[in-house]
Amino acid sequence: MPVRRSTVRRLELAAGGLAASCLAAMEERLPWFPRLPADQRAGVLLVTQTGVGNFAAWLTRPGENIRLTAEAFRIAPRDLARRLSLRQTVELVRVATDVFEQHLPPLAADDDERRVLVEAVLRFGREIAFAAATVYANAAETRGAWDARLEALVVDAVVRGEADDAMVSRAAALGFDPAATVTVVAGSTPAEAPEEALGELRRRAHRSGRSVLVGVQGRRLIVLLSEPSGPSPGLGRLVDGFGPGPVVVGPPVPGLRAAHAGAREALAGLRAAPGRPDAPRPVAADDLLPERALCGDAAAHRALTDLLAPLHAAGGALLATLTTYLDGGGALESCARALFVHPNTVRYRLRRVSELTGRAPTEPRDAQVLRTALVAARLDADELRNPYNERQGDEDVR
């Protein structure tokens, strides 16, 4: 049944009073509403008045419900949309709908028209709620796209070593504490459903008490993780968010400005990881020192030579024993004969090597690391003795 034109006119004339009644009900029923600034409450009043006017127009043109219900939100001040959450907006719509149900039916000409108005109020309130949800969903989508661009900029700045104030400000805007200890993890981008995998990675990081920044650079996925305030639970299933292949963890660094050092080591480890196919997943960048050195990583070369520094400080016997033991293929008896000492002396010295370096020469992987460290130290020593070797070699070639 259509609503009479005279009734619609009465609705239009009552718009101001209805909006004021809605505002009074909101102040009475919503504890947070009176705390809004005066300009915010004025914005709510403007939206409510527009809603009443749109309702009157909607009664005569119900087919235009989408345009008319969304129009009330388009005229809302920008600051109002940022200040109110979706839950608060729904509460406002609920209160306004209750007020409409109380004040609009008496404006009807008869009982039949009154029933039409009550049903129309409920339908219009539903459309308003859906329009509000659409507005907030669009805002969230836009904000999410903007956050993703900011996130990519921060991760790219960390990888490039451009830790300026702008990068720190962007990270803080994304909720990442720039002063927190940061761990950089590098791996491959998920090939199937990357958005779902990265979303799950973020959720797991947040559940473990970590802040997270994610950067996708082609087939390479780089993740910045803050250390949790409590005991660190480890990476756990966070690595499931990466694609197939190795996942390398850089050393923890103090703050976002120093994160480039961790990213450099993690990415160097990722390049070198194919040289150790039996590596665990994830694997620490420090556990790939031999492979990184073979790839030309100067930081790994220095770390390997530094590994032998305690042996130099302890005297030549330990270093000589380690060298003889490894060069002899790890045979204890032949090492003792070559050094003219008892096998127990070799065992004692090897234990001391393990204590000072953290690497046990009797373990295959540790022996490989120590052997590579010896080679790196020999190369450094030769370069110091013959600094013109490379130049002379170039001249010989010419």
Coordinates of N, CA and C in Angstrom, one line a residue, residues 119-275:
E119 N 6.6 -1.3 9.1 CA 7.4 -2.2 8.3 C 8.5 -1.5 7.5
A120 N 8.1 -0.3 7.0 CA 9.1 0.5 6.3 C 10.3 0.9 7.1
V121 N 10.0 1.3 8.4 CA 11.1 1.7 9.3 C 12.1 0.5 9.5
L122 N 11.5 -0.7 9.7 CA 12.4 -1.9 9.9 C 13.2 -2.2 8.7
R123 N 12.6 -2.1 7.5 CA 13.3 -2.4 6.3 C 14.4 -1.3 6.0
F124 N 14.0 -0.1 6.2 CA 15.0 1.0 6.0 C 16.2 0.9 7.0
G125 N 15.8 0.6 8.2 CA 16.9 0.4 9.2 C 17.9 -0.7 8.8
R126 N 17.3 -1.8 8.3 CA 18.2 -2.9 7.8 C 19.1 -2.4 6.6
E127 N 18.5 -1.6 5.7 CA 19.3 -1.1 4.6 C 20.4 -0.2 5.1
I128 N 20.0 0.7 6.1 CA 21.0 1.6 6.6 C 22.2 0.8 7.2
A129 N 21.9 -0.3 8.0 CA 22.9 -1.1 8.6 C 23.8 -1.7 7.6
F130 N 23.2 -2.3 6.5 CA 24.0 -2.8 5.4 C 24.9 -1.8 4.7
A131 N 24.3 -0.6 4.5 CA 25.1 0.5 3.9 C 26.3 0.9 4.8
A132 N 26.0 0.9 6.1 CA 27.1 1.2 7.0 C 28.2 0.1 6.9
A133 N 27.8 -1.1 6.9 CA 28.8 -2.2 6.8 C 29.6 -2.1 5.5
T134 N 28.9 -1.7 4.4 CA 29.6 -1.6 3.2 C 30.6 -0.5 3.2
V135 N 30.2 0.7 3.8 CA 31.1 1.8 3.9 C 32.4 1.4 4.7
Y136 N 32.2 0.8 5.8 CA 33.3 0.4 6.7 C 34.2 -0.7 6.0
A137 N 33.5 -1.6 5.3 CA 34.3 -2.6 4.6 C 35.2 -2.0 3.5
N138 N 34.6 -1.0 2.8 CA 35.4 -0.3 1.7 C 36.6 0.4 2.4
A139 N 36.3 1.1 3.5 CA 37.4 1.8 4.2 C 38.5 0.8 4.7
A140 N 38.0 -0.3 5.2 CA 39.0 -1.3 5.7 C 39.8 -1.8 4.5
E141 N 39.2 -2.1 3.4 CA 39.9 -2.6 2.2 C 41.0 -1.5 1.7
T142 N 40.5 -0.3 1.7 CA 41.5 0.8 1.3 C 42.6 0.9 2.3
R143 N 42.3 0.9 3.6 CA 43.3 1.0 4.6 C 44.3 -0.2 4.5
G144 N 43.7 -1.4 4.2 CA 44.6 -2.6 4.1 C 45.5 -2.5 3.0
A145 N 45.0 -1.9 1.8 CA 45.9 -1.8 0.7 C 47.0 -0.7 0.9
W146 N 46.6 0.3 1.6 CA 47.6 1.3 2.0 C 48.6 0.8 3.0
D147 N 48.2 0.0 4.0 CA 49.1 -0.6 4.9 C 50.0 -1.5 4.2
A148 N 49.5 -2.3 3.2 CA 50.4 -3.2 2.5 C 51.5 -2.5 1.8
R149 N 51.2 -1.3 1.2 CA 52.2 -0.5 0.5 C 53.2 0.0 1.5
L150 N 52.7 0.5 2.7 CA 53.7 1.0 3.7 C 54.6 -0.1 4.2
E151 N 54.0 -1.3 4.4 CA 54.7 -2.5 4.8 C 55.8 -2.8 3.9
A152 N 55.5 -2.9 2.6 CA 56.5 -3.2 1.5 C 57.6 -2.2 1.5
L153 N 57.3 -0.9 1.7 CA 58.3 0.1 1.8 C 59.3 -0.1 3.0
V154 N 58.7 -0.4 4.1 CA 59.6 -0.6 5.3 C 60.5 -1.8 5.1
V155 N 60.0 -2.9 4.6 CA 60.8 -4.1 4.4 C 61.9 -3.8 3.3
D156 N 61.5 -3.1 2.3 CA 62.5 -2.8 1.2 C 63.6 -1.9 1.8
A157 N 63.2 -0.9 2.6 CA 64.2 -0.1 3.2 C 65.2 -0.9 4.1
V158 N 64.6 -1.8 4.8 CA 65.5 -2.7 5.7 C 66.5 -3.5 4.8
V159 N 66.0 -4.1 3.7 CA 66.9 -4.9 2.9 C 67.9 -4.0 2.2
R160 N 67.6 -2.8 1.8 CA 68.5 -1.9 1.2 C 69.4 -1.1 2.2
G161 N 69.1 -1.2 3.5 CA 70.0 -0.5 4.4 C 69.7 0.9 4.6
E162 N 68.4 1.3 4.2 CA 68.1 2.8 4.3 C 67.2 3.0 5.5
A163 N 67.8 2.9 6.7 CA 67.1 3.0 7.9 C 67.0 4.4 8.4
D164 N 66.2 5.2 7.7 CA 66.0 6.6 8.1 C 64.8 6.9 8.9
D165 N 64.6 8.1 9.3 CA 63.4 8.4 10.1 C 62.1 8.1 9.5
A166 N 62.0 8.3 8.2 CA 60.8 8.0 7.4 C 60.4 6.5 7.6
M167 N 61.4 5.6 7.4 CA 61.2 4.2 7.6 C 60.7 3.8 9.0
V168 N 61.3 4.4 10.0 CA 60.9 4.2 11.4 C 59.5 4.7 11.6
S169 N 59.2 5.8 11.1 CA 57.8 6.4 11.2 C 56.8 5.5 10.6
R170 N 57.1 5.0 9.4 CA 56.2 4.1 8.7 C 55.9 2.8 9.5
A171 N 57.0 2.2 10.1 CA 56.9 1.0 10.9 C 56.0 1.3 12.1
A172 N 56.3 2.4 12.8 CA 55.5 2.8 13.9 C 54.0 2.9 13.6
A173 N 53.7 3.5 12.4 CA 52.3 3.7 12.0 C 51.6 2.3 11.7
L174 N 52.4 1.3 11.4 CA 51.9 0.0 11.2 C 51.8 -0.8 12.5
G175 N 52.2 -0.2 13.6 CA 52.1 -0.9 14.9 C 53.3 -1.7 15.3
F176 N 54.4 -1.5 14.5 CA 55.7 -2.3 14.8 C 56.6 -1.4 15.7
D177 N 57.0 -1.9 16.8 CA 57.9 -1.1 17.7 C 59.3 -1.0 17.1
P178 N 59.7 0.2 16.7 CA 61.1 0.3 16.1 C 62.2 -0.1 17.0
A179 N 61.9 0.0 18.3 CA 63.0 -0.2 19.3 C 63.1 -1.7 19.7
A180 N 62.1 -2.5 19.3 CA 62.1 -3.9 19.7 C 63.2 -4.7 19.0
T181 N 63.7 -5.8 19.6 CA 64.6 -6.7 19.0 C 64.0 -7.3 17.8
V182 N 64.7 -7.3 16.6 CA 64.1 -7.8 15.4 C 64.8 -9.0 14.8
T183 N 64.1 -10.0 14.4 CA 64.7 -11.1 13.7 C 64.1 -11.1 12.2
V184 N 65.0 -11.3 11.3 CA 64.6 -11.3 9.9 C 64.6 -12.7 9.4
V185 N 63.6 -13.1 8.7 CA 63.4 -14.5 8.2 C 63.2 -14.4 6.7
A186 N 63.9 -15.2 5.9 CA 63.8 -15.1 4.5 C 63.6 -16.5 3.9
G187 N 62.7 -16.6 2.9 CA 62.4 -17.8 2.2 C 61.8 -17.5 0.9
S188 N 61.0 -18.5 0.4 CA 60.4 -18.4 -0.9 C 58.9 -18.0 -0.6
T189 N 58.3 -17.3 -1.6 CA 56.9 -16.9 -1.6 C 56.0 -18.1 -1.8
P190 N 54.9 -18.3 -1.1 CA 54.1 -19.4 -1.3 C 53.5 -19.4 -2.8
A191 N 53.6 -20.5 -3.4 CA 53.1 -20.6 -4.8 C 51.6 -20.7 -4.9
E192 N 51.0 -21.3 -4.0 CA 49.5 -21.5 -4.0 C 48.9 -20.7 -2.9
A193 N 47.8 -20.0 -3.2 CA 47.1 -19.1 -2.3 C 48.0 -18.3 -1.4
P194 N 48.8 -17.5 -2.0 CA 49.8 -16.7 -1.1 C 49.1 -15.8 -0.1
E195 N 48.0 -15.2 -0.5 CA 47.3 -14.3 0.5 C 46.8 -15.1 1.7
E196 N 46.3 -16.3 1.5 CA 45.8 -17.1 2.6 C 47.0 -17.5 3.5
A197 N 48.1 -17.9 2.9 CA 49.3 -18.3 3.6 C 49.9 -17.2 4.4
L198 N 50.0 -16.0 3.8 CA 50.5 -14.9 4.5 C 49.6 -14.4 5.6
G199 N 48.3 -14.5 5.4 CA 47.3 -14.1 6.4 C 47.5 -15.0 7.6
E200 N 47.6 -16.3 7.4 CA 47.8 -17.3 8.5 C 49.2 -17.0 9.2
L201 N 50.2 -16.7 8.4 CA 51.5 -16.4 9.0 C 51.3 -15.2 10.0
R202 N 50.6 -14.1 9.6 CA 50.4 -13.0 10.5 C 49.7 -13.4 11.7
R203 N 48.6 -14.2 11.6 CA 47.8 -14.6 12.7 C 48.7 -15.4 13.7
R204 N 49.5 -16.3 13.2 CA 50.3 -17.1 14.1 C 51.3 -16.2 14.8
A205 N 51.9 -15.2 14.1 CA 52.9 -14.3 14.7 C 52.2 -13.5 15.8
H206 N 51.0 -13.0 15.6 CA 50.3 -12.2 16.6 C 49.9 -13.1 17.8
R207 N 49.6 -14.3 17.5 CA 49.2 -15.2 18.7 C 50.4 -15.5 19.5
S208 N 51.6 -15.5 18.9 CA 52.8 -15.8 19.7 C 53.4 -14.5 20.4
G209 N 52.7 -13.4 20.3 CA 53.1 -12.2 20.9 C 54.1 -11.4 20.1
R210 N 54.2 -11.6 18.8 CA 55.2 -10.9 18.0 C 54.5 -9.9 17.1
S211 N 55.1 -8.8 16.8 CA 54.7 -7.9 15.7 C 55.4 -8.4 14.4
V212 N 54.8 -8.2 13.3 CA 55.3 -8.8 12.1 C 55.1 -7.8 10.9
L213 N 56.1 -7.7 10.1 CA 56.1 -7.0 8.8 C 56.5 -8.0 7.7
V214 N 55.7 -8.0 6.6 CA 55.9 -9.0 5.6 C 56.2 -8.2 4.3
G215 N 57.2 -8.7 3.5 CA 57.5 -8.1 2.2 C 57.7 -9.2 1.2
V216 N 56.9 -9.1 0.1 CA 57.0 -10.1 -1.0 C 57.8 -9.4 -2.1
Q217 N 59.0 -9.9 -2.4 CA 59.8 -9.4 -3.5 C 60.0 -10.5 -4.6
G218 N 59.0 -10.6 -5.4 CA 59.1 -11.6 -6.5 C 58.9 -13.0 -5.8
R219 N 59.8 -13.8 -6.1 CA 59.8 -15.2 -5.5 C 60.4 -15.2 -4.1
R220 N 60.8 -14.1 -3.6 CA 61.4 -14.1 -2.2 C 60.5 -13.4 -1.2
L221 N 60.3 -14.1 -0.1 CA 59.5 -13.6 1.0 C 60.4 -13.3 2.2
I222 N 60.3 -12.0 2.7 CA 61.1 -11.5 3.8 C 60.1 -11.1 4.9
V223 N 60.4 -11.6 6.1 CA 59.5 -11.4 7.2 C 60.3 -10.8 8.4
L224 N 59.9 -9.7 8.9 CA 60.5 -9.1 10.1 C 59.6 -9.4 11.3
L225 N 60.3 -10.0 12.3 CA 59.5 -10.4 13.5 C 60.2 -9.7 14.7
S226 N 59.3 -9.1 15.6 CA 59.8 -8.6 16.8 C 59.8 -9.7 17.9
E227 N 60.7 -9.6 18.8 CA 60.8 -10.5 19.9 C 59.7 -10.3 20.9
P228 N 59.0 -11.4 21.3 CA 57.9 -11.2 22.3 C 58.4 -10.7 23.6
S229 N 57.5 -10.1 24.4 CA 57.9 -9.5 25.7 C 58.3 -10.6 26.7
G230 N 57.6 -11.8 26.6 CA 57.9 -12.9 27.5 C 58.9 -13.8 26.9
P231 N 58.9 -15.1 27.4 CA 59.9 -16.1 26.8 C 59.6 -16.3 25.3
S232 N 60.6 -16.4 24.5 CA 60.4 -16.6 23.1 C 60.0 -18.0 22.8
P233 N 58.8 -18.2 22.1 CA 58.3 -19.5 21.8 C 59.0 -20.2 20.6
G234 N 59.9 -19.5 20.0 CA 60.5 -20.0 18.7 C 59.6 -19.7 17.6
L235 N 60.1 -20.1 16.4 CA 59.3 -19.8 15.2 C 58.1 -20.7 15.0
G236 N 58.3 -21.9 15.5 CA 57.2 -22.9 15.5 C 56.7 -23.1 14.1
R237 N 55.4 -22.9 13.9 CA 54.7 -23.1 12.6 C 54.7 -21.9 11.7
L238 N 55.4 -20.8 12.1 CA 55.5 -19.6 11.3 C 56.1 -19.9 9.9
V239 N 57.0 -20.9 9.9 CA 57.7 -21.2 8.6 C 56.7 -21.9 7.7
D240 N 55.5 -22.3 8.1 CA 54.6 -22.9 7.2 C 54.0 -21.9 6.2
G241 N 54.1 -20.6 6.6 CA 53.7 -19.5 5.7 C 54.6 -19.3 4.5
F242 N 55.8 -19.9 4.5 CA 56.7 -19.7 3.4 C 56.4 -20.8 2.4
G243 N 56.9 -20.6 1.2 CA 56.8 -21.5 0.1 C 57.8 -22.7 0.3
P244 N 57.9 -23.6 -0.7 CA 58.9 -24.7 -0.5 C 60.3 -24.2 -0.6
G245 N 61.2 -25.0 0.0 CA 62.6 -24.7 0.0 C 63.1 -24.2 1.3
P246 N 64.3 -23.8 1.4 CA 64.9 -23.4 2.7 C 64.3 -22.1 3.3
V247 N 64.3 -22.0 4.6 CA 63.9 -20.8 5.3 C 65.0 -20.5 6.2
V248 N 65.6 -19.3 6.1 CA 66.8 -18.9 6.8 C 66.5 -17.8 7.8
V249 N 67.0 -17.9 9.0 CA 66.7 -17.0 10.1 C 68.0 -16.2 10.4
G250 N 67.9 -14.9 10.3 CA 69.1 -14.0 10.6 C 69.3 -13.9 12.1
P251 N 70.4 -13.4 12.5 CA 70.6 -13.2 14.0 C 69.7 -12.0 14.5
P252 N 69.3 -12.1 15.7 CA 68.5 -11.0 16.3 C 69.3 -9.7 16.4
V253 N 68.7 -8.6 16.1 CA 69.4 -7.3 16.1 C 68.6 -6.3 17.0
P254 N 69.3 -5.4 17.6 CA 68.7 -4.5 18.5 C 68.0 -3.3 17.8
G255 N 66.7 -3.5 17.4 CA 66.0 -2.4 16.8 C 65.9 -2.4 15.3
L256 N 64.9 -1.7 14.8 CA 64.7 -1.7 13.4 C 65.8 -1.0 12.6
R257 N 66.4 -0.1 13.2 CA 67.5 0.6 12.4 C 68.7 -0.3 12.2
A258 N 68.9 -1.3 13.0 CA 70.0 -2.3 12.8 C 69.5 -3.5 12.0
A259 N 68.2 -3.6 11.6 CA 67.7 -4.8 11.0 C 68.4 -5.1 9.7
H260 N 69.0 -4.1 9.0 CA 69.7 -4.5 7.8 C 70.8 -5.5 7.9
A261 N 71.5 -5.5 9.1 CA 72.5 -6.5 9.3 C 71.9 -7.9 9.3
G262 N 70.7 -8.0 10.0 CA 70.1 -9.3 10.1 C 69.5 -9.8 8.7
A263 N 69.0 -8.8 8.0 CA 68.5 -9.1 6.7 C 69.6 -9.5 5.7
R264 N 70.7 -8.9 5.8 CA 71.9 -9.2 4.9 C 72.3 -10.6 5.2
E265 N 72.4 -11.0 6.4 CA 72.8 -12.4 6.7 C 71.8 -13.4 6.3
A266 N 70.5 -13.1 6.6 CA 69.4 -14.0 6.2 C 69.4 -14.2 4.7
L267 N 69.5 -13.2 3.9 CA 69.5 -13.3 2.5 C 70.8 -14.0 1.9
A268 N 71.9 -13.7 2.6 CA 73.1 -14.5 2.2 C 73.0 -16.0 2.5
G269 N 72.4 -16.3 3.6 CA 72.1 -17.7 3.9 C 71.1 -18.3 2.9
L270 N 70.1 -17.5 2.5 CA 69.1 -18.1 1.5 C 69.8 -18.4 0.2
R271 N 70.7 -17.5 -0.2 CA 71.5 -17.8 -1.5 C 72.3 -19.1 -1.4
A272 N 72.9 -19.3 -0.2 CA 73.9 -20.4 0.0 C 73.2 -21.7 0.4
A273 N 71.9 -21.6 0.9 CA 71.3 -22.8 1.4 C 71.2 -24.0 0.5
P274 N 71.1 -23.8 -0.8 CA 71.1 -25.0 -1.7 C 72.4 -25.8 -1.5
G275 N 73.5 -25.2 -1.0 CA 74.7 -26.0 -0.8 C 74.6 -27.0 0.3

